[in-house]
Coordinates of C-alpha atoms in Angstrom, one line a residue:
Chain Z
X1 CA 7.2 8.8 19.5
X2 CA 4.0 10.2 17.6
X3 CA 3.4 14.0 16.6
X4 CA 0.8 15.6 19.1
X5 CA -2.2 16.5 17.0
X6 CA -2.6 19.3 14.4
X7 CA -5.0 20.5 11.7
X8 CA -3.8 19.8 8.5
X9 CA -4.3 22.4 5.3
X10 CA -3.0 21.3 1.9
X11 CA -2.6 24.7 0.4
X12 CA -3.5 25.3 -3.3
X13 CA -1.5 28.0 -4.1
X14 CA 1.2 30.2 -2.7
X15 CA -1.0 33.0 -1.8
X16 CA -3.0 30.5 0.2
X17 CA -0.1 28.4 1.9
X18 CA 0.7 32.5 3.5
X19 CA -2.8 33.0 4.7
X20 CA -3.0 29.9 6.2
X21 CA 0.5 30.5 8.0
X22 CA -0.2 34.0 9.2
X23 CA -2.8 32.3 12.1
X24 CA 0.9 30.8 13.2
X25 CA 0.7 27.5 10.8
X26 CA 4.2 26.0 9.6
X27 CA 5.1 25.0 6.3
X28 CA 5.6 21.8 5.2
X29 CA 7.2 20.8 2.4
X30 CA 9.5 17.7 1.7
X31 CA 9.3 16.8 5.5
X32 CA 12.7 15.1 5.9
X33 CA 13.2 17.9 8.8
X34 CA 9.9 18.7 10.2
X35 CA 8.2 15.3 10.9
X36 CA 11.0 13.8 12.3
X37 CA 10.6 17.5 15.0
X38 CA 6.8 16.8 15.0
X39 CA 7.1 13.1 15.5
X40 CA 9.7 13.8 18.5
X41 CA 7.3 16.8 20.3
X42 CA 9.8 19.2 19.8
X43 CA 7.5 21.3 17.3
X44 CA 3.7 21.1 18.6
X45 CA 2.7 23.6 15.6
X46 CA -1.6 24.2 16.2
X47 CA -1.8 23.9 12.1
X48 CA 0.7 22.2 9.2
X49 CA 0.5 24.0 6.1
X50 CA 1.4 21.3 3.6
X51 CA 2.9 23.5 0.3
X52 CA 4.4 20.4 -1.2
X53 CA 1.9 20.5 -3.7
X54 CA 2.6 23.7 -5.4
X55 CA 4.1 24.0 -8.7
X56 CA 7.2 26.0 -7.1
X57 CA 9.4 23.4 -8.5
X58 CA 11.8 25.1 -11.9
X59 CA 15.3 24.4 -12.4
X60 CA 16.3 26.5 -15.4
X61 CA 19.0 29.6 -16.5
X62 CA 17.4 32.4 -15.7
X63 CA 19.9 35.7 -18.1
X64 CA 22.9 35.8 -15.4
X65 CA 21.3 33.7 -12.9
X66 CA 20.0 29.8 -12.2
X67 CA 16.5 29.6 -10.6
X68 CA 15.1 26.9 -8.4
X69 CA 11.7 26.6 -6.7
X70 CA 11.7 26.2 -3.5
X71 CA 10.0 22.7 -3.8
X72 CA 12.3 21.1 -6.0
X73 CA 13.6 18.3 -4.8
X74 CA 17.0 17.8 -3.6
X75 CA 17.6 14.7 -5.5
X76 CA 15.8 16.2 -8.4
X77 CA 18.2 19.6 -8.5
X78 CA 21.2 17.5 -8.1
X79 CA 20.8 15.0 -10.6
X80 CA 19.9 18.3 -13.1
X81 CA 21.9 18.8 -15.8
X82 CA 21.1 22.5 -16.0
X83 CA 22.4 22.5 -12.4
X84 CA 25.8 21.0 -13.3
X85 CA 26.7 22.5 -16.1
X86 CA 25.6 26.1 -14.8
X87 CA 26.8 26.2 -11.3
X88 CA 28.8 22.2 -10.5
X89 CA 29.2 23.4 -7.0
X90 CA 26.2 23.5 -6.1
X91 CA 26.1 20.1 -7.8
X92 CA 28.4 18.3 -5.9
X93 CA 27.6 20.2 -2.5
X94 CA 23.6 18.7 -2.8
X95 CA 25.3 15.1 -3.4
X96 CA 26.3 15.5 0.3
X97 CA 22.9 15.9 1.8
X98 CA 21.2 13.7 3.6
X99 CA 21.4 10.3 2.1
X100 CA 18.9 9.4 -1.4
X101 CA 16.3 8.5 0.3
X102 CA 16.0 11.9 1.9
X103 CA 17.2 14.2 -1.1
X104 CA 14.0 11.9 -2.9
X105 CA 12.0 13.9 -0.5
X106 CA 13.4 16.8 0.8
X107 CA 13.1 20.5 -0.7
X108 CA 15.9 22.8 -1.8
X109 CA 13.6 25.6 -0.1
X110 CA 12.8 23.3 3.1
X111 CA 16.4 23.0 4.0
X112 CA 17.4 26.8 3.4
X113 CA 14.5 27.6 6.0
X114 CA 15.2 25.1 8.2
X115 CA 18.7 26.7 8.3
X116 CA 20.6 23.8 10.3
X117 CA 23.8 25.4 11.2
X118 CA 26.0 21.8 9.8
X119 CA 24.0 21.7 6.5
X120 CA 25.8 22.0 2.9
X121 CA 23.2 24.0 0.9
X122 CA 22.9 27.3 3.0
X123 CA 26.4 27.3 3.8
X124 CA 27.4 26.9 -0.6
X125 CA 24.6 29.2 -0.8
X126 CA 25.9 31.9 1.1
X127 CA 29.5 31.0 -0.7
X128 CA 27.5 31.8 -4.3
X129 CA 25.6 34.7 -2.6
X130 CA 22.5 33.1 -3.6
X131 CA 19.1 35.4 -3.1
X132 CA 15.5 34.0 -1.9
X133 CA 12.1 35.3 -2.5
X134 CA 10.1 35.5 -0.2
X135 CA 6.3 35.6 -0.4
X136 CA 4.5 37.2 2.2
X137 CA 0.9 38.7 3.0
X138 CA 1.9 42.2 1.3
X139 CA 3.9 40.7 -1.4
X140 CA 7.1 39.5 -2.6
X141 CA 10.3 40.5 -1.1
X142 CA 13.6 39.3 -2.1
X143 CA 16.1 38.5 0.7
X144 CA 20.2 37.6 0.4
X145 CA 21.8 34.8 2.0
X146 CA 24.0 36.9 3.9
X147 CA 21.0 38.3 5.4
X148 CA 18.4 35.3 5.7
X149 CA 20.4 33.1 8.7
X150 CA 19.8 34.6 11.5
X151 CA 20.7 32.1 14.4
X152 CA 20.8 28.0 14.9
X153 CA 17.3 27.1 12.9
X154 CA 16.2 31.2 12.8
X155 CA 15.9 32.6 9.8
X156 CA 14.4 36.3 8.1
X157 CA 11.0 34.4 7.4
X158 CA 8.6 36.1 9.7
X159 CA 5.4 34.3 10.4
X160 CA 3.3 34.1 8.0
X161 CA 6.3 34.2 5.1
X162 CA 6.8 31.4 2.7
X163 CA 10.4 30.7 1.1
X164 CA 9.3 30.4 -2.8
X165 CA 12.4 30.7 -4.7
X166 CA 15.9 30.6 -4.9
X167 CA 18.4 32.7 -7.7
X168 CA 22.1 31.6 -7.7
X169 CA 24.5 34.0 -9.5
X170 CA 26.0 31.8 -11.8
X171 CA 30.0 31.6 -11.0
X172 CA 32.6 33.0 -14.1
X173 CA 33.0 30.1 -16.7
X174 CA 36.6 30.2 -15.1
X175 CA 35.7 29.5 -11.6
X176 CA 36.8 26.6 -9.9
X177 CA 35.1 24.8 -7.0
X178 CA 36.5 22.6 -3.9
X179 CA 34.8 21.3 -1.3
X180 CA 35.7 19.4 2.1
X181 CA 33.4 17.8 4.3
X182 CA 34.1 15.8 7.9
X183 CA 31.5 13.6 8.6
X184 CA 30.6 10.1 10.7
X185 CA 29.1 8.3 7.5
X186 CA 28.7 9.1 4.0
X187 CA 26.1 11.4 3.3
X188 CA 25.1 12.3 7.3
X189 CA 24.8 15.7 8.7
X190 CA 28.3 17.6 8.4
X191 CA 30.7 17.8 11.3
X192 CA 32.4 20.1 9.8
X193 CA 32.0 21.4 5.9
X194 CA 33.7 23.7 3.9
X195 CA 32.9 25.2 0.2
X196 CA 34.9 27.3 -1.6
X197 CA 34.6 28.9 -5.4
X198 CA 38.0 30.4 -6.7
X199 CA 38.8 32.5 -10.0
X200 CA 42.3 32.2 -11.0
X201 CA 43.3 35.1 -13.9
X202 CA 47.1 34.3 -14.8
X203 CA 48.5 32.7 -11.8
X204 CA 46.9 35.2 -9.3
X205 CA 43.4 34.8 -7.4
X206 CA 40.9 37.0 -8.8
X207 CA 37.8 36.1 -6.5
X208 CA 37.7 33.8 -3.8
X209 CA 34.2 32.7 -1.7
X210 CA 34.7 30.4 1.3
X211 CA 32.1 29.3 3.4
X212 CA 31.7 27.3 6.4
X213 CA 29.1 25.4 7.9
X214 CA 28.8 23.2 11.6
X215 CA 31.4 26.1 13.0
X216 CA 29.3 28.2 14.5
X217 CA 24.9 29.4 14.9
X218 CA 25.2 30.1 11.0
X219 CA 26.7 29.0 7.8
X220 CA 29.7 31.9 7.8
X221 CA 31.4 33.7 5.0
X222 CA 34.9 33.9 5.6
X223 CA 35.3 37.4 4.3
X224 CA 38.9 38.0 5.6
X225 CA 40.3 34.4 4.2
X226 CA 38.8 35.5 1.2
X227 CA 40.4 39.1 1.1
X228 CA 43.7 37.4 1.5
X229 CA 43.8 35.4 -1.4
X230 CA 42.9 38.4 -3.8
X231 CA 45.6 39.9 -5.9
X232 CA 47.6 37.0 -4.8
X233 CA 49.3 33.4 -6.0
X234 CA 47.5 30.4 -4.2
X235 CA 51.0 29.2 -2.6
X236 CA 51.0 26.5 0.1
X237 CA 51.5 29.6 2.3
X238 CA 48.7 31.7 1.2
X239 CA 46.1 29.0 1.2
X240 CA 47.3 28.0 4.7
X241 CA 46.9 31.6 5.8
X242 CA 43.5 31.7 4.0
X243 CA 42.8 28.5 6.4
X244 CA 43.9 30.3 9.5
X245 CA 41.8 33.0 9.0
X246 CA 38.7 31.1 7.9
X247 CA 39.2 29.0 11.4
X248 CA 39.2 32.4 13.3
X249 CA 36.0 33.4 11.5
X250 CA 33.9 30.6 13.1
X251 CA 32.5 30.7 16.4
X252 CA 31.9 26.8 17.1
X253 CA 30.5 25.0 19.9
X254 CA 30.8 21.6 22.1
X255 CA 28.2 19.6 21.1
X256 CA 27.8 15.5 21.5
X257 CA 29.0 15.0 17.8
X258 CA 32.5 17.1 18.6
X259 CA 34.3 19.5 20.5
X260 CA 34.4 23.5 19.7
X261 CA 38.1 23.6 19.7
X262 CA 37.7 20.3 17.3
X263 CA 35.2 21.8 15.1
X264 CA 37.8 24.9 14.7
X265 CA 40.8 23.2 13.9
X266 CA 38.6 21.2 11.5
X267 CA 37.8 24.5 9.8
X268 CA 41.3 24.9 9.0
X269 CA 41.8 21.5 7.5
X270 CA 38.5 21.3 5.3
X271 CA 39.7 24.8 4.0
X272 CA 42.7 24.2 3.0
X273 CA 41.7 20.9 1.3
X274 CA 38.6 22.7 -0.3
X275 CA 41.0 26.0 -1.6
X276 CA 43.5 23.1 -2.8
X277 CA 41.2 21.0 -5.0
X278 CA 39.9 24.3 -6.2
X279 CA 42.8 25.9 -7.3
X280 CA 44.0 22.6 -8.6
X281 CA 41.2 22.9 -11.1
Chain S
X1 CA -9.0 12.6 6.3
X2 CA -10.1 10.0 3.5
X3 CA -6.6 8.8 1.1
X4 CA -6.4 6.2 -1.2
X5 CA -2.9 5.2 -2.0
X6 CA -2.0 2.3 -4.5
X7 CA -0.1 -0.1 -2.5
X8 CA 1.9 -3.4 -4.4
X9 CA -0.4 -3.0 -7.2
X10 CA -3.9 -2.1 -4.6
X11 CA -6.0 0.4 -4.2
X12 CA -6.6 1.1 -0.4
X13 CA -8.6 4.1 1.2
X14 CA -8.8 4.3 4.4
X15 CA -9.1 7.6 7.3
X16 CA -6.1 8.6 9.1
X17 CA -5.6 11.6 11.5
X18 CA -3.0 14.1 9.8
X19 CA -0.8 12.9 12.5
X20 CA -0.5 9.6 11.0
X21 CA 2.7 8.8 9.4
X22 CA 2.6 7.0 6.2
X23 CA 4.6 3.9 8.4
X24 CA 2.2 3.9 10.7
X25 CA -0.7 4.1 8.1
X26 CA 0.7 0.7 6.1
X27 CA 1.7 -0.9 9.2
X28 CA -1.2 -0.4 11.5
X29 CA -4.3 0.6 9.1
X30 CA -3.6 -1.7 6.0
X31 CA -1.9 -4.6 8.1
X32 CA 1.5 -4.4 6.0
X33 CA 4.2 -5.3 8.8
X34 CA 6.8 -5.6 6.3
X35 CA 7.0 -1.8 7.1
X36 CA 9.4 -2.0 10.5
X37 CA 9.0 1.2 12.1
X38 CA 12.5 1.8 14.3
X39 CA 13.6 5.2 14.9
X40 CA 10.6 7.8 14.1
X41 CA 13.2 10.1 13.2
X42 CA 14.6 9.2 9.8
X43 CA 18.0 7.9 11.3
X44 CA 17.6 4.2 10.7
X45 CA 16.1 3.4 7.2
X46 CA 14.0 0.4 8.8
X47 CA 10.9 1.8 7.1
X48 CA 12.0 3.2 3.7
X49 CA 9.6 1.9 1.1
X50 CA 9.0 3.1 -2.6
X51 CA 7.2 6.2 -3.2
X52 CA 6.4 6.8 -6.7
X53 CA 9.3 4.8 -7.6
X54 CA 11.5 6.6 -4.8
X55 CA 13.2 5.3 -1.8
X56 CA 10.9 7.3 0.8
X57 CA 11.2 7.0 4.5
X58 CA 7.7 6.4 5.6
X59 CA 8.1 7.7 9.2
X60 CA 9.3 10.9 7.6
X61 CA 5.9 11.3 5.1
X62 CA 2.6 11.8 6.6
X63 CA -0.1 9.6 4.8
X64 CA -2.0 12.6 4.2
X65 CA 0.4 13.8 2.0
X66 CA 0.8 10.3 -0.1
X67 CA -2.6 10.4 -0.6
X68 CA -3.1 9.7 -4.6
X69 CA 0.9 7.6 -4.5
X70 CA 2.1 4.5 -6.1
X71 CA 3.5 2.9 -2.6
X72 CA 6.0 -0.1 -3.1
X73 CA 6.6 -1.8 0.3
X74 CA 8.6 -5.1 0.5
X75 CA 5.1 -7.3 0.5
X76 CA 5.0 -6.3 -3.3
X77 CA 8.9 -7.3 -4.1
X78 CA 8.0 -10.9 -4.0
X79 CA 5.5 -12.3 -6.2
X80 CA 5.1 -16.3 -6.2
X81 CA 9.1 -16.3 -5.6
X82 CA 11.5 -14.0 -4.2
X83 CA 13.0 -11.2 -6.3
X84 CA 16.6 -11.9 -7.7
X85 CA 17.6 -9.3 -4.7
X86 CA 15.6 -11.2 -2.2
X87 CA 17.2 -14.4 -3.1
X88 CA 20.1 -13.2 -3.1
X89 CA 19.9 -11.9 0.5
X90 CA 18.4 -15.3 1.5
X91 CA 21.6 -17.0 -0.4
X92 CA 24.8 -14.6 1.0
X93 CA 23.0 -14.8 4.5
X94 CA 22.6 -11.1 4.9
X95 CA 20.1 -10.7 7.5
X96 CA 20.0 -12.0 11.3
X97 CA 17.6 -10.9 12.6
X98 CA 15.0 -9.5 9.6
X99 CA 14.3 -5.6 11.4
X100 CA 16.6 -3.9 8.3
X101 CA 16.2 -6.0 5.8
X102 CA 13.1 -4.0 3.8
X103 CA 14.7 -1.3 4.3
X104 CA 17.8 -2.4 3.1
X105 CA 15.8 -4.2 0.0
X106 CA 14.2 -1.1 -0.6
X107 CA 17.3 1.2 -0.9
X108 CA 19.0 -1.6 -2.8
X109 CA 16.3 -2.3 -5.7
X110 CA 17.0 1.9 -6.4
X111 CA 20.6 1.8 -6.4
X112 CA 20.4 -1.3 -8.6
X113 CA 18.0 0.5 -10.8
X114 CA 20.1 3.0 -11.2
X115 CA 23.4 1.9 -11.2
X116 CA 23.2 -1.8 -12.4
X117 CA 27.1 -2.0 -12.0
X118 CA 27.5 -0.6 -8.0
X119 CA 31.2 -0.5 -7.0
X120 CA 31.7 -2.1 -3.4
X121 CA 32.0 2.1 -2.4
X122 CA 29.0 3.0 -3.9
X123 CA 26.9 0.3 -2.5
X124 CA 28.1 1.0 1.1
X125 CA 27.2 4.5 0.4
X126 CA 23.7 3.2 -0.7
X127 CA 22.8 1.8 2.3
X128 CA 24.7 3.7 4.7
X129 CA 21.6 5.1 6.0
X130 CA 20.1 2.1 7.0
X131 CA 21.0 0.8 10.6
X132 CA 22.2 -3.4 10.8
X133 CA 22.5 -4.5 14.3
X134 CA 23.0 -7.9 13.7
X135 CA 25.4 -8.2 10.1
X136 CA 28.1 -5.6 10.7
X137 CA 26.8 -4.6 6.8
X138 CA 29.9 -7.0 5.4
X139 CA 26.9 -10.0 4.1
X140 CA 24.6 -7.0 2.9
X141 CA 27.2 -5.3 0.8
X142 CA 27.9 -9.3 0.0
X143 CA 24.1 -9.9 -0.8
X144 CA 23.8 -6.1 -3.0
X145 CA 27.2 -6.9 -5.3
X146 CA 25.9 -10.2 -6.0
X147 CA 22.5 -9.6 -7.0
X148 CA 24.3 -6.8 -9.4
X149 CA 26.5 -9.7 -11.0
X150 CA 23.1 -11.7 -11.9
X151 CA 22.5 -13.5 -8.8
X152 CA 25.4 -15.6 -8.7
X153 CA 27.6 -16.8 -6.1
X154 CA 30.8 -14.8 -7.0
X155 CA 33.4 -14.5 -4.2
X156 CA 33.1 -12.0 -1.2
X157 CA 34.4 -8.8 -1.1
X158 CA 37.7 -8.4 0.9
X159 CA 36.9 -6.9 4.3
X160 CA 37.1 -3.1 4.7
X161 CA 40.8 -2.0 5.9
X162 CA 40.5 -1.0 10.0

């Protein structure tokens, strides 16, 4: 199908890509989500506000933290040395999305406000308790991951808000990653994905993130898998108590691509497989 | 709107709605059927052409917004002869019925680019975006590993376990 009409504003700054979206404009950036909506007529939006333009596009250290534009490109932040060395999960978790072709063109900030439920970078962001900024008609405001995904493809934007940046705590030198994905082909939209960051101080688990995406309306933070592992050795039992609990955490549904009780059990699986690699250093 | 895009080497201008997408704009406006326009929806790969020396899904870009790009489609692979990828293809028999084949061309001259030494995995993975009806992929993969090893015959890849 073709995309029903719309006026077309290439913004030329930040400030002008909100004013155009307050009159109920949405923002374009790398467009690997949007057209393929537009060009279905499931998003008839009256005006596109094309920001891909805008020189919101850094990858660098930032003191304690790594910063991304929102408009780098996926391919661009994965293939980043600064990225790799500073936080490798993220790393590997972008090597996952979509397939190159689409990470050429697609935005880190484009899929954290698209917020697909099965996608791996607002799920490993919410593992890294990553924080976005936000412009908006009265300002900036800066807004966590724990509190930016809403629902299935609802996020904290408001209308007329513009996703410009991205800070990612960077992980301990001693953290270890793991991550476990279930999906049809290499490189599709996660069944099921799992992503988990571990610090290990003398035998014993010092800090633990899990996070889960295609389980549920959101990525989710498996708080109570994590607060298991604390203070404690990652045996076969503990990480397979860790993988019960992040299972319970998700609230999946049937879909055409799997089952809810599928999706669930998968949760279980992909965690322990992501705790193991991770504690296996 | 007016855009003027440098296509195989070209300058073209032409008007296009915003609506247009940059498939429809080489296909229909500047006449370059090479571009096979499937899906819409960036599932199939049948239009993925070179965008400033990118793979780019052209049903997934609106021309407006590759106004002032360096397009590649598979019209501007071939000069007098077929590229050492194309020939390659036409040798190892890894296209039926043509509708993938720029699309796989397109994904292949990146990986190649980038990875002159593929393993049998890693071109799979390559192209595992694009959508074959006709090959079952084995004569692609055939056609990629090939062109990697200079073009020559070489012997097939084992088939994939079940």
């Amino acid at each position: 199908m073709k995309a029903a009409p719309f006026d077309y504003v290439r913004a030329s700054s930040a400030e002008a890509a909100v004013e155009a979206l307050r009159g109920g404009g949405v923002a374009l950036a790398g467009g690997q989500s949007l057209i393929p909506l537009l060009n279905a007529r499931s998003r008839r939006p009256r005006v596109v506000v094309d920001v891909s333009r805008l020189p919101l596009t850094r990858i660098e250290q930032d003191g304690p933290a790594l910063a991304l534009g929102a408009l780098t490109r996926l391919r661009a932040a994965e293939t980043s040395p600064v990225v790799r060395r500073t936080v490798p999960l993220l790393a590997e978790a972008l090597t996952h999305v979509g397939h190159v072709s689409v990470r050429n063109r697609g935005t880190v900030g484009g899929s954290v406000a698209h917020a697909d439920p099965a996608a791996e970078l607002p799920a490993v962001l919410l593992a890294l308790d990553a924080v976005f900024s936000v412009l908006g008609p009265d300002g900036t405001r800066v807004v966590a991951a724990r509190d930016f995904f809403l629902g299935r493809h609802r996020t904290a934007l408001a209308a007329g808000e513009l996703l410009t940046g991205i800070r990612v705590p960077l992980p301990p030198s001693t953290a270890r990653h793991g991550l476990a994905e279930l999906s049809r082909r290499p490189d599709d939209l996660a069944i099921t994905a799992v992503f988990t960051s571990v610090v290990l101080a003398d035998g014993v688990v010092a800090d633990a993130r899990i996070a889960v995406a295609g389980a549920g309306p959101t990525p989710i933070r498996a708080g109570a898998a994590e607060n298991l592992l604390r203070g404690r050795a990652p045996t076969p039992d503990v990480l397979a108590a860790a993988a019960d609990a992040a299972a319970a955490a998700t609230d999946p549904v049937d879909d055409v691509h799997a089952p809810a009780a599928y999706r669930r059990d998968m949760a279980a699986v992909l965690t322990r497989r992501a705790l193991r690699e991770a504690v296996a250093g | 709107m007016r855009i003027t895009v440098t296509v195989n080497g070209r300058t073209r201008s032409a008007d296009c709605e915003p609506r247009r997408t940059l498939a429809d704009f080489l296909r229909y406006d500047l006449g370059l059927t090479g571009v096979h326009v499937g899906c819409e929806q960036g599932a199939c790969g049948s239009c993925t052409v070179l965008l400033d020396g990118a793979t780019a899904r052209s049903c997934c870009v609106l021309a407006v917004q590759a106004d002032g790009s360096d397009i590649t489609t598979v019209e501007g692979m071939a000069t007098t002869s077929l590229s050492p990828l194309q020939e390659s293809f036409r040798r190892h028999h890894a296209l039926q019925c043509g509708f993938c084949t720029p699309g796989m061309l397109a994904v292949a001259t990146e990986l190649l680019r980038d990875n002159p030494e593929p393993t049998e995995a890693e071109i799979r993975t390559a192209i595992a975006g694009n959508l074959c009806r006709c090959t079952g992929y084995h004569a692609i993969v055939t056609a990629i590993a090939a062109a990697a090893r200079g073009g020559d015959g070489g012997s097939p890849p084992s088939p994939p376990e079940a």
